[in-house]
Amino acid sequence: MTLIAAADGSSLGNPGPMGWCWYVDEGCWGAGGARSGTNNIGELLAVAELLDASSQAGRAGEPLRVLCDSQYVINSVTKWMPGWKRKGWKKADGKPVLNRDILERIDTALAGRDVTFEWVKGHAGHRENEAADERARAAAEAYQAGAKPNTGPGFQGPAQAAEPLHSDTDASDVDDAALGESEQHDPDVAPESPQRLLRDLEAALWGQGPTPAVTASRREELLHDEASGVDVHGSFLSRHELLEHFASVVGRDDLLAGVASMDAVQVVTLAANTCLVTSRIEFVDGTVQRTSSVWVYARLVQNERTWQLRHHHATLVSNGAFA
Amino acid sequence: MTLIAAADGSSLGNPGPMGWCWYVDEGCWGAGGARSGTNNIGELLAVAELLDASSQAGRAGEPLRVLCDSQYVINSVTKWMPGWKRKGWKKADGKPVLNRDILERIDTALAGRDVTFEWVKGHAGHRENEAADERARAAAEAYQAGAKPNTGPGFQGPAQAAEPLHSDTDASDVDDAALGESEQHDPDVAPESPQRLLRDLEAALWGQGPTPAVTASRREELLHDEASGVDVHGSFLSRHELLEHFASVVGRDDLLAGVASMDAVQVVTLAANTCLVTSRIEFVDGTVQRTSSVWVYARLVQNERTWQLRHHHATLVSNGAFA
RNA sequence: AGACACCAACUAGU
DNA sequence: ACTAGTTGGTGTCT
C-alpha cells in the first residue's frame, strides 16, 4: 500500500526555535526540533526523519508519496541535487550549497526506495499539510519554552483506528444515512440546509460517498433536463455528453481509473433553489480536477422536487508533480 | 494651541461598508464612509480628512498630534513613505504599494505642517480612540443600511449648520456613472430580460463590448463580495485573486495579450436573480478558454441591486493545435 | 528578476 | 474559534 505523508517545518523568527513534523494520520506521525534553526532546515529535516522512520519500521519497500509545501525542498531533492553532486556542491554563483549535510542524508535514505514528492500549497486547507504544520509549530514552540516537544507515536501505533482522511469539513455530521430516499416535504422552497445533501449528491455522481452504487437511472434523475457542462478539454457538453462523462468514470472496477477522493467541497447558496458546489477531485491515476457545479431544486413531472445538476465545469489541476 | 485628535476607521466584513472618523472633542469631530472599503482605507481616510478639515478651518498653523491605533498608518506615513517615493512606490517584494492615492493625499496635506503621530492601543479604554471608533463604526453601519452617516459638527462652533463640504472624495464615488442604463424599479425580482444585460456585463469584465474602459473600481462593483473562481490551472480563486485575474488581462494595451473576441455566449436563468453565462473566449495569443459564470442579482448596501459575478470557472480549450 | 516557504507587527471584522 | 487588510524581514534556490 502506498504511504502518503505530509512533511513540514517551522522556525519562529527565522532563524529561531525550529520544529519539524511528518504526518501520515492521527495514529502515525513524528515531530522534533531544535533550540534554533532556519525554516528550510526544518523543512528538510521533516523529510529526512520521515524517510528514516518509515525505513526503521520496515516499510521501505512500499511506495512513499511526500506532500510538501516547500519548493526549495522538492527542487533541491529532485532537480538540483544531481547537478550539485556532479559539480562539487557549488551553486550557480559558485558558492557552496547550504544545508548540504541534511541533503546528503536524504539522498542516502532515498537509495533503492520509490519516493515521489508532490507540492501542496501551504495554508490552503490541505488536511495533512495543516496537520504537519501545526505539529511542527508546536514542536518549535516547545523548544522556545525550553520544554521537550511531543514527538508523536511514530510508525507503529496499535491505535490503528486510523480514519484515512475522511474529509469531514464540519463537525456537524452525525447521522443522515443514505440521503437519497429521505425527505419529502413538498414545499416550493428547498430544504433548509441543503449543504450536506448536495455534498452527498455531488459525491454520488462520482461514485463516492455513502450511496453505494450509482445506477445509470439514478444518474439520469440527477441531471437536469437542460443540463450542460464543460470538460477538462474545454469542450462544451450537452446533457447527453455530460451523462457519458460521468458514466465513463464511475462504474468501472479496475484500479487504473475512477475517483480516488473528493476534497475541499464547498456548497454556497445562490438563491432559494439554486446552489453552487465547488470541489477538488483526485483520480486514481493521480490527476486532479477542480470542479464547479450548479444545482437547482427543480420540479419534476409528478410535482415532486429534487436537486438536479444544471451545469458542471471541470478544469485539470496542473500542480507540478515532481518525481 | 496644540490640537490633539484621534483618527480611526471601520470596515464591516473587511472589505465591506466602511467608515472613518476623526475626533477632537464632543463639539469637534467629523465622520464619513463609503459603501465598500477595507479597514486600512478607513484608517487612512480618517487621517486624510482630519488634515483637510483642520486646514480648511484655518488651523494649519497649529501643531497637530494624531492619536492612531494603526501601525500600518503610522509606519506608512512616517517611516515607509520616503523609501516608497524614492523607489517608485514598490514594496519590499517588488509589488506596488496599495492605497497609494490616499497616501499621496496625506503626504501633500502634511507639507508645511507640524504633525506628529502617536500610537495608542486599540480597544484599551483610550477615550478619544474609543470615541472615534464608535463614530467610524456608526458611519459604516449607516452605509450598510443605505442611510447617510452623521458627519459630525466639523471644525468650528457647535451649531455649524453649514454642510460640511466634504464632498465625498473617497474611493466609492468613481462608480455610479456606468451601468446607468439598466433601469431602476426597486423590486425584489430581477429585471425581466437580463439576457442582454448580462451578456454586456460579462463582456465588460473582459474589456470587450460597448463599455469603453473597465476601471478597477468598476470591476470591484461587478464582483460579488463572496465571489470565487477556478482558473485554467485548476486553482481555486478567492475574490481578491479573481479581481487580479481579470485585471491582468484587461488594462493592457500591448497587442500580445488580452481578449481578442468572445463567442458562443449563452445566458440561462437558473432562478429569479440567478443566471448562468457560458462563453468561449479567444485571446490574442491564440489560446481559447471556455468559461462558466454565475451571476446573482444582489442587494447592495444602499438597497440598490445589481448583477454581480458570484463564481467564474475557466478551462483551456485544447483543440489539437500542434505546431 | 522570479518562485516557494518561514516569521514579525498592528488593525478590521465574522 | 475563524478570515481579511497591510506592512516589514529572513531562508534558499534558479
XYZ file of C-alpha atoms (C1' of nucleotides) in Angstrom:
674
model
C 0.000 0.000 0.000
C 1.306 3.417 -0.902
C 2.247 5.537 2.048
C 1.189 9.159 1.860
C 2.756 11.585 4.298
C 2.999 15.325 4.688
C 6.256 16.914 5.819
C 6.565 20.451 7.145
C 8.879 22.680 9.125
C 8.586 25.808 11.237
C 11.003 28.417 12.529
C 9.839 31.102 14.926
C 11.597 34.285 13.908
C 13.570 32.512 11.196
C 16.126 31.820 12.305
C 14.823 30.876 15.712
C 13.346 27.948 17.608
C 12.739 25.305 14.954
C 10.343 22.388 14.592
C 9.657 19.691 12.032
C 6.895 17.112 11.571
C 5.918 14.311 9.243
C 2.312 13.162 9.327
C 0.521 10.128 7.899
C -2.582 10.136 10.074
C -3.631 10.725 13.654
C -2.068 7.470 14.766
C 1.118 7.835 12.801
C 3.243 10.953 12.922
C 6.547 12.184 14.265
C 7.900 15.550 15.296
C 11.019 17.165 16.673
C 13.065 20.327 16.543
C 15.910 22.316 17.991
C 16.521 25.451 20.005
C 17.428 27.262 16.814
C 17.323 26.679 13.089
C 16.018 28.091 9.819
C 12.718 27.413 8.143
C 14.421 25.427 5.413
C 16.386 23.272 7.829
C 13.063 22.378 9.426
C 11.506 21.523 6.073
C 14.456 19.322 5.116
C 14.602 17.557 8.459
C 10.928 16.671 8.238
C 11.647 14.740 5.041
C 14.840 13.158 6.348
C 13.158 11.982 9.527
C 10.197 10.630 7.593
C 12.496 8.521 5.426
C 14.356 7.200 8.440
C 11.269 6.434 10.479
C 9.463 4.603 7.691
C 12.603 2.671 6.912
C 13.107 1.681 10.525
C 9.530 0.448 10.669
C 10.338 -1.955 7.862
C 8.245 -0.143 5.300
C 10.987 0.915 2.939
C 9.531 -1.409 0.353
C 6.298 0.495 -0.033
C 5.971 3.424 -2.395
C 6.003 6.701 -0.500
C 4.360 9.937 -1.575
C 5.609 13.017 0.252
C 3.345 16.073 0.357
C 5.469 19.139 0.872
C 4.826 22.870 0.541
C 8.439 23.902 0.084
C 9.578 24.189 -3.487
C 13.053 24.612 -2.079
C 12.942 21.089 -0.666
C 11.319 19.488 -3.688
C 13.582 21.178 -6.202
C 16.667 20.523 -4.103
C 15.998 16.822 -3.845
C 14.527 16.084 -7.257
C 16.065 18.638 -9.572
C 19.178 20.282 -8.274
C 20.955 17.581 -6.303
C 22.239 15.620 -9.318
C 23.956 18.727 -10.634
C 25.341 19.623 -7.218
C 26.828 16.178 -6.749
C 28.398 16.365 -10.169
C 29.818 19.820 -9.684
C 31.060 19.510 -6.142
C 28.110 21.056 -4.270
C 28.538 24.511 -5.723
C 25.547 26.536 -6.726
C 25.124 28.732 -9.759
C 27.021 31.626 -8.233
C 29.920 29.386 -7.254
C 29.279 29.487 -3.530
C 28.738 26.261 -1.607
C 25.255 24.800 -1.281
C 23.819 25.244 2.189
C 22.357 22.527 4.365
C 24.433 20.014 2.431
C 24.578 17.572 5.351
C 20.821 17.121 5.516
C 20.553 16.935 1.758
C 23.113 14.147 1.645
C 21.307 12.351 4.408
C 18.122 12.476 2.354
C 19.952 11.361 -0.751
C 21.285 8.313 1.046
C 17.932 7.413 2.535
C 16.318 7.647 -0.887
C 18.511 4.939 -2.392
C 16.508 1.936 -3.503
C 13.175 3.388 -2.475
C 10.191 4.505 -4.521
C 9.562 8.030 -3.311
C 7.697 10.812 -5.105
C 7.293 14.384 -3.997
C 4.199 16.446 -4.535
C 3.927 20.140 -3.935
C 0.913 21.334 -1.987
C 0.219 24.995 -1.396
C 0.741 25.959 2.208
C -2.103 27.207 4.371
C -4.671 26.291 1.796
C -6.702 23.870 3.830
C -4.829 20.737 2.858
C -5.515 18.316 5.657
C -2.237 16.518 6.016
C -0.237 19.642 5.374
C -2.136 21.549 8.038
C -1.721 18.702 10.494
C 2.028 18.614 9.934
C 2.191 22.400 10.100
C 0.509 22.563 13.488
C 2.735 19.905 14.980
C 5.922 21.400 13.584
C 4.988 24.740 15.061
C 4.055 23.126 18.365
C 7.498 21.496 18.460
C 9.177 24.845 17.757
C 7.124 26.451 20.496
C 8.120 23.723 22.904
C 11.789 24.433 22.246
C 11.106 28.144 22.587
C 9.631 27.488 26.014
C 12.545 25.278 26.966
C 10.324 22.205 27.083
C 10.518 18.914 25.230
C 8.206 18.581 22.235
C 5.620 15.904 21.709
C 7.446 13.566 19.360
C 4.342 11.675 18.322
C 3.512 7.973 18.148
C 5.912 7.226 15.340
C 5.299 4.435 12.890
C 3.575 1.602 14.713
C 0.717 2.749 16.910
C -1.736 -0.024 17.730
C -4.357 2.666 17.968
C -4.767 1.994 14.319
C -8.336 3.101 14.033
C -6.751 5.491 11.651
C -9.502 7.130 9.723
C -7.921 7.779 6.388
C -8.615 11.443 5.888
C -12.305 11.105 5.780
C -12.745 14.732 4.860
C -15.340 15.907 7.267
C -15.114 19.603 6.822
C -17.552 20.362 9.542
C -18.318 18.906 12.865
C -21.982 18.744 12.140
C -22.213 15.400 10.525
C -23.766 12.742 12.540
C -26.458 10.577 11.235
C -28.068 11.127 7.969
C -27.801 7.780 6.454
C -28.330 7.465 2.821
C -29.869 10.618 1.877
C -31.344 9.953 -1.412
C -34.552 8.458 -0.338
C -35.120 10.526 2.679
C -37.075 13.620 2.630
C -40.136 14.747 1.051
C -41.918 17.729 2.194
C -43.086 19.338 -0.924
C -42.756 22.979 -0.380
C -41.702 25.337 -3.003
C -38.592 26.259 -1.247
C -35.665 23.987 -0.938
C -34.959 22.143 2.285
C -33.360 24.406 4.782
C -29.893 23.015 4.888
C -29.037 21.648 1.502
C -25.360 21.789 2.281
C -24.920 18.242 3.342
C -27.423 16.876 0.893
C -25.694 18.489 -2.047
C -22.319 17.400 -0.838
C -23.587 13.840 -0.931
C -25.332 14.203 -4.256
C -22.210 15.576 -5.835
C -20.297 12.653 -4.362
C -22.907 10.220 -5.639
C -22.389 11.440 -9.177
C -18.769 10.455 -8.904
C -19.460 7.150 -7.235
C -18.160 8.386 -3.919
C -19.782 8.839 -0.577
C -22.317 6.836 1.319
C -24.504 5.929 -1.601
C -23.166 2.572 -2.654
C -23.833 2.184 -6.334
C -24.840 4.916 -8.709
C -27.012 3.349 -11.285
C -27.484 4.791 -14.703
C -31.093 5.633 -13.991
C -30.128 7.348 -10.787
C -27.721 9.458 -12.746
C -30.473 10.263 -15.191
C -32.533 11.635 -12.355
C -29.730 13.707 -11.042
C -29.191 15.557 -14.301
C -31.457 18.426 -15.167
C -33.307 18.275 -18.464
C -31.223 21.074 -19.847
C -28.001 20.224 -18.118
C -24.793 21.353 -19.726
C -21.110 21.259 -18.963
C -17.522 21.998 -19.857
C -14.972 19.220 -19.633
C -11.260 19.405 -18.911
C -10.515 19.823 -22.599
C -12.649 22.942 -22.749
C -15.354 21.234 -24.771
C -18.936 22.209 -24.241
C -21.058 19.218 -23.247
C -24.735 18.634 -23.850
C -26.775 16.742 -21.299
C -26.183 13.521 -23.153
C -22.442 14.028 -23.301
C -22.388 15.000 -19.666
C -24.096 11.729 -18.761
C -21.471 9.797 -20.661
C -18.822 11.840 -18.991
C -19.894 10.668 -15.558
C -20.629 7.144 -16.700
C -17.140 6.779 -18.074
C -15.614 7.457 -14.703
C -17.976 5.686 -12.391
C -18.904 2.113 -12.948
C -15.551 0.647 -13.627
C -13.821 -1.597 -11.217
C -10.297 -1.571 -12.451
C -7.775 0.202 -10.343
C -6.460 2.315 -13.150
C -9.368 4.693 -13.352
C -12.035 6.193 -11.225
C -12.240 8.691 -8.435
C -9.823 8.322 -5.568
C -11.156 11.070 -3.347
C -13.099 14.300 -3.173
C -11.768 17.253 -1.358
C -12.397 20.850 -0.492
C -16.098 20.520 -1.109
C -17.883 23.828 -0.653
C -21.579 24.473 -1.029
C -22.861 28.014 -1.321
C -26.456 29.054 -1.729
C -27.009 31.364 -4.665
C -30.742 31.684 -4.319
C -33.512 29.651 -2.865
C -33.422 26.584 -5.065
C -30.004 27.262 -6.535
C -26.653 26.247 -5.129
C -23.057 26.250 -6.275
C -20.842 23.324 -5.326
C -17.103 23.512 -5.821
C -14.728 20.654 -5.178
C -11.386 19.110 -5.889
C -11.345 15.557 -7.175
C -8.392 13.229 -7.207
C -8.436 10.345 -9.632
C -6.608 7.134 -9.051
C -4.327 7.849 -11.975
C -3.055 10.811 -9.993
C -4.716 13.561 -11.970
C -6.671 16.182 -10.112
C -9.643 18.216 -11.274
C -11.205 21.317 -9.844
C -14.934 21.426 -10.492
C -17.830 23.848 -10.197
C -21.383 22.536 -10.265
C -24.627 24.430 -10.286
C -27.560 22.583 -8.734
C -31.191 23.627 -8.929
C -34.111 22.385 -6.897
C -36.271 21.553 -9.868
C -39.843 20.453 -10.234
C -40.188 17.019 -11.727
C -43.097 15.623 -13.661
C -45.071 14.419 -10.716
C -44.702 17.714 -8.949
C -42.006 16.146 -6.960
C -38.957 18.215 -6.442
C -35.342 17.222 -6.289
C -31.984 18.749 -6.600
C -30.594 18.362 -10.078
C -27.300 19.186 -11.680
C -27.839 22.097 -14.034
C -24.277 22.828 -15.104
C -20.882 21.290 -14.499
C -17.473 22.735 -15.282
C -14.146 20.961 -14.769
C -10.536 22.062 -15.059
C -7.441 19.942 -14.798
C -5.219 20.997 -11.932
C -1.671 21.473 -13.072
C 0.283 21.358 -9.870
C 3.842 20.434 -10.514
C 4.032 16.780 -9.576
C 7.692 16.012 -9.370
C 9.127 12.553 -9.409
C -2.619 75.705 20.956
C -1.737 72.147 20.054
C -4.571 70.225 18.511
C -4.993 66.636 19.652
C -7.226 64.365 17.598
C -7.905 60.659 17.354
C -8.399 59.050 13.928
C -9.957 55.640 13.355
C -11.541 53.519 10.662
C -14.009 50.657 10.464
C -14.963 48.114 7.811
C -17.842 45.713 8.373
C -16.794 42.415 6.907
C -13.496 43.849 5.648
C -13.900 44.523 2.900
C -17.413 45.856 3.330
C -19.274 49.007 4.279
C -16.577 51.368 5.533
C -16.477 54.303 7.932
C -13.882 56.767 9.182
C -13.819 59.367 11.956
C -11.537 61.964 13.430
C -12.360 63.237 16.882
C -11.092 66.192 18.904
C -13.930 66.513 21.386
C -17.699 66.269 21.560
C -18.097 69.563 19.734
C -15.462 68.908 17.134
C -15.376 65.746 15.088
C -16.015 64.513 11.572
C -17.044 61.227 10.057
C -17.792 59.650 6.706
C -17.506 56.457 4.762
C -18.396 54.567 1.645
C -20.461 51.621 0.532
C -17.384 49.468 0.472
C -13.780 49.665 1.541
C -11.112 47.971 3.613
C -10.191 48.589 7.222
C -6.965 50.236 6.165
C -8.624 52.547 3.676
C -10.828 53.697 6.536
C -7.873 54.293 8.819
C -6.049 56.264 6.140
C -9.066 58.337 5.189
C -9.604 59.318 8.810
C -6.169 60.925 8.830
C -6.552 62.476 5.380
C -9.893 64.018 6.266
C -8.570 65.286 9.569
C -5.750 67.090 7.808
C -8.088 68.586 5.236
C -10.705 69.657 7.744
C -8.268 71.313 10.117
C -6.601 73.029 7.227
C -9.853 74.317 5.838
C -10.732 75.672 9.264
C -7.619 77.809 9.102
C -5.792 75.890 11.773
C -2.975 74.512 9.691
C -0.574 76.659 11.641
C -1.134 74.881 14.933
C 0.788 71.774 15.863
C -1.337 68.663 15.471
C -0.986 65.430 17.379
C -2.755 62.458 15.801
C -3.679 59.523 18.005
C -3.973 56.426 15.876
C -4.156 52.711 16.665
C -2.976 51.507 13.259
C 0.725 50.854 12.991
C 0.103 50.414 9.287
C -0.945 54.061 9.007
C 1.756 55.434 11.291
C 4.560 53.453 9.718
C 3.317 54.141 6.204
C 3.269 57.896 6.727
C 6.296 58.351 8.964
C 8.650 55.549 8.071
C 7.958 53.871 4.758
C 6.758 56.655 2.501
C 10.175 58.264 1.932
C 11.516 54.941 0.667
C 8.450 54.315 -1.466
C 8.731 57.707 -3.127
C 12.378 57.103 -3.785
C 11.841 53.627 -5.204
C 8.751 54.247 -7.269
C 6.084 53.048 -4.824
C 7.211 49.435 -4.820
C 7.270 47.471 -1.618
C 9.893 45.046 -0.428
C 8.576 42.213 -2.586
C 8.515 44.379 -5.691
C 4.771 44.656 -5.938
C 3.090 48.060 -5.942
C 2.161 49.721 -2.671
C -1.585 49.668 -2.098
C -3.759 52.667 -1.292
C -1.170 54.874 -2.880
C -3.700 57.544 -3.777
C -4.710 58.206 -0.180
C -1.119 58.008 0.964
C -0.116 60.694 -1.519
C -3.049 62.805 -0.468
C -1.846 62.650 3.129
C 1.702 63.394 2.069
C 0.579 66.520 0.254
C -1.578 67.673 3.142
C 1.319 67.242 5.531
C 3.557 69.708 3.702
C 4.460 72.679 5.832
C 2.556 71.494 8.870
C 3.731 70.315 12.265
C 2.080 66.939 12.681
C 3.138 64.109 14.969
C 1.647 60.667 15.204
C 1.232 58.702 18.387
C 0.261 55.057 18.564
C -2.457 54.116 21.009
C -3.510 50.542 21.575
C -6.963 49.850 20.201
C -9.838 48.862 22.444
C -7.874 49.629 25.540
C -10.163 52.221 27.010
C -8.449 55.191 25.428
C -11.052 57.950 25.478
C -10.536 59.730 22.170
C -9.747 56.499 20.374
C -12.950 54.894 21.595
C -14.949 57.968 20.591
C -13.526 57.883 17.076
C -14.015 54.120 16.925
C -17.711 54.324 17.764
C -18.364 57.047 15.244
C -16.433 55.346 12.464
C -18.420 52.186 13.039
C -21.665 54.151 13.141
C -20.790 55.661 9.768
C -20.078 52.222 8.324
C -23.366 50.953 9.701
C -25.174 53.878 8.127
C -23.761 52.990 4.735
C -24.660 49.371 5.347
C -28.243 50.388 5.984
C -28.301 52.629 2.951
C -28.584 55.758 5.064
C -26.418 58.825 5.264
C -23.972 58.886 8.163
C -23.795 61.571 10.791
C -20.874 63.589 9.516
C -20.390 65.456 12.770
C -20.067 69.150 13.601
C -16.740 69.569 11.873
C -14.184 72.073 12.953
C -15.985 75.171 14.074
C -18.580 76.001 16.600
C -21.183 73.561 17.760
C -24.142 74.772 15.762
C -22.389 74.930 12.471
C -25.219 74.241 10.111
C -23.084 74.662 7.067
C -22.957 71.403 5.174
C -19.520 70.087 5.761
C -18.287 70.405 2.236
C -16.674 67.072 2.450
C -17.936 66.235 -0.972
C -17.118 62.625 -0.687
C -13.767 62.407 -2.287
C -13.406 58.854 -1.208
C -12.910 55.835 -3.307
C -16.519 54.969 -3.645
C -17.771 57.638 -5.906
C -15.968 56.702 -9.005
C -18.845 54.463 -9.800
C -22.412 55.470 -10.301
C -21.781 56.511 -13.836
C -21.659 53.310 -15.731
C -24.401 50.741 -15.784
C -26.846 53.574 -15.523
C -28.839 52.352 -18.401
C -30.290 49.416 -16.595
C -33.441 50.656 -15.089
C -34.412 51.062 -11.607
C -37.548 49.822 -10.274
C -36.596 48.535 -6.955
C -38.486 45.332 -6.792
C -37.051 42.223 -5.416
C -37.028 40.402 -8.655
C -34.517 40.938 -11.342
C -35.347 42.856 -14.476
C -37.300 40.742 -16.813
C -34.842 40.210 -19.578
C -31.403 40.085 -18.121
C -30.085 38.248 -21.123
C -28.697 41.203 -22.922
C -27.562 42.988 -19.782
C -25.604 40.010 -18.565
C -24.047 39.473 -21.924
C -22.761 43.025 -21.747
C -21.612 42.734 -18.167
C -19.693 39.575 -18.898
C -18.101 41.325 -21.852
C -17.287 44.345 -19.702
C -15.322 42.179 -17.309
C -13.076 41.162 -20.164
C -12.748 44.633 -21.565
C -14.959 43.819 -24.508
C -18.254 45.132 -25.626
C -19.815 48.555 -25.567
C -18.426 49.722 -22.245
C -15.282 51.526 -23.240
C -12.942 51.291 -20.282
C -13.309 48.949 -17.364
C -11.843 50.696 -14.387
C -10.616 48.856 -11.363
C -13.398 50.250 -9.224
C -15.947 49.203 -11.788
C -14.602 45.702 -11.629
C -14.859 45.854 -7.866
C -18.554 46.515 -8.197
C -19.129 43.735 -10.628
C -17.674 41.128 -8.306
C -19.842 39.812 -5.528
C -18.480 40.166 -2.017
C -18.003 36.434 -1.797
C -17.048 35.815 -5.381
C -14.882 32.805 -6.161
C -13.459 31.115 -9.196
C -11.375 28.416 -10.785
C -8.701 29.388 -13.294
C -7.315 27.449 -16.227
C -4.723 25.834 -13.999
C -7.413 24.387 -11.779
C -6.583 26.731 -8.933
C -9.342 27.947 -6.692
C -9.501 31.733 -6.651
C -10.698 33.980 -3.871
C -12.453 37.216 -4.732
C -9.184 39.044 -4.491
C -7.408 36.646 -6.794
C -10.292 36.734 -9.208
C -10.001 40.506 -9.391
C -6.330 40.218 -10.205
C -7.172 37.565 -12.760
C -9.363 39.954 -14.700
C -7.095 42.916 -14.121
C -4.173 41.026 -15.574
C -5.986 40.540 -18.842
C -7.794 43.813 -19.211
C -5.912 47.032 -18.876
C -3.006 46.255 -21.064
C -2.540 47.931 -24.372
C 0.035 45.770 -25.997
C -1.068 43.591 -28.807
C 0.461 40.471 -27.383
C -2.133 39.882 -24.714
C -5.748 40.479 -23.952
C -9.041 39.278 -25.255
C -9.487 39.025 -28.977
C -13.122 38.007 -29.068
C -15.987 36.433 -27.193
C -18.091 33.774 -28.708
C -20.947 31.402 -28.126
C -22.302 33.447 -25.262
C -25.327 31.822 -23.681
C -27.359 33.135 -20.787
C -29.715 30.817 -18.934
C -31.856 31.750 -15.990
C -31.433 29.434 -13.045
C -33.749 31.219 -10.682
C -35.100 34.675 -10.281
C -31.946 36.623 -9.511
C -29.533 33.921 -10.637
C -28.179 33.318 -14.104
C -25.556 31.158 -15.722
C -23.468 32.604 -18.533
C -21.283 30.369 -20.650
C -18.934 31.596 -23.306
C -15.895 30.919 -25.391
C -13.106 33.476 -25.287
C -10.276 33.834 -27.742
C -7.165 35.612 -26.623
C -4.855 37.430 -28.951
C -2.116 34.946 -28.239
C -4.289 32.307 -29.835
C -5.367 30.450 -26.722
C -9.037 29.772 -26.207
C -10.937 29.395 -22.958
C -14.365 28.033 -22.236
C -15.931 29.783 -19.256
C -18.927 29.407 -16.983
C -20.036 32.345 -14.872
C -22.735 32.504 -12.250
C -24.306 35.938 -11.779
C -26.614 36.928 -8.966
C -28.834 39.980 -8.694
C -27.523 41.056 -5.340
C -28.655 43.663 -2.897
C -26.009 46.256 -2.289
C -25.695 48.293 0.824
C -27.899 51.145 -0.223
C -30.657 48.772 -1.068
C -29.637 49.149 -4.622
C -29.472 45.999 -6.610
C -27.122 44.999 -9.374
C -25.967 41.939 -11.125
C -22.732 40.671 -9.692
C -20.418 37.853 -10.649
C -20.677 35.188 -7.975
C -18.494 32.434 -9.454
C -16.313 32.037 -12.501
C -14.767 28.878 -13.884
C -12.406 28.705 -16.873
C -10.903 25.825 -18.801
C -8.327 25.983 -21.524
C -9.597 24.593 -24.793
C -7.193 22.056 -26.151
C -8.073 21.940 -29.765
C -5.449 19.829 -31.325
C -3.287 22.653 -32.466
C 0.088 21.129 -32.841
C 2.794 23.358 -34.080
C 14.418 39.352 -11.891
C 11.425 35.009 -10.245
C 9.444 31.219 -7.001
C 8.225 28.813 -2.601
C 8.448 28.807 2.433
C 9.185 30.746 7.447
C 8.080 34.559 10.531
C 7.070 39.635 12.902
C 3.516 43.659 13.920
C -0.894 46.354 14.046
C -5.758 46.792 12.747
C -10.615 45.411 10.909
C -14.215 42.176 11.364
C -17.375 37.176 11.429
C -12.659 29.807 17.023
C -12.085 31.788 12.260
C -10.944 35.490 7.753
C -9.149 39.723 5.641
C -6.319 44.237 5.147
C -1.458 45.861 5.164
C 3.409 46.444 6.015
C 8.462 44.750 7.412
C 12.017 40.949 7.463
C 14.897 36.116 6.553
C 15.785 31.351 4.459
C 17.049 29.207 -0.071
C 17.396 28.183 -4.921
C 17.242 29.280 -10.267
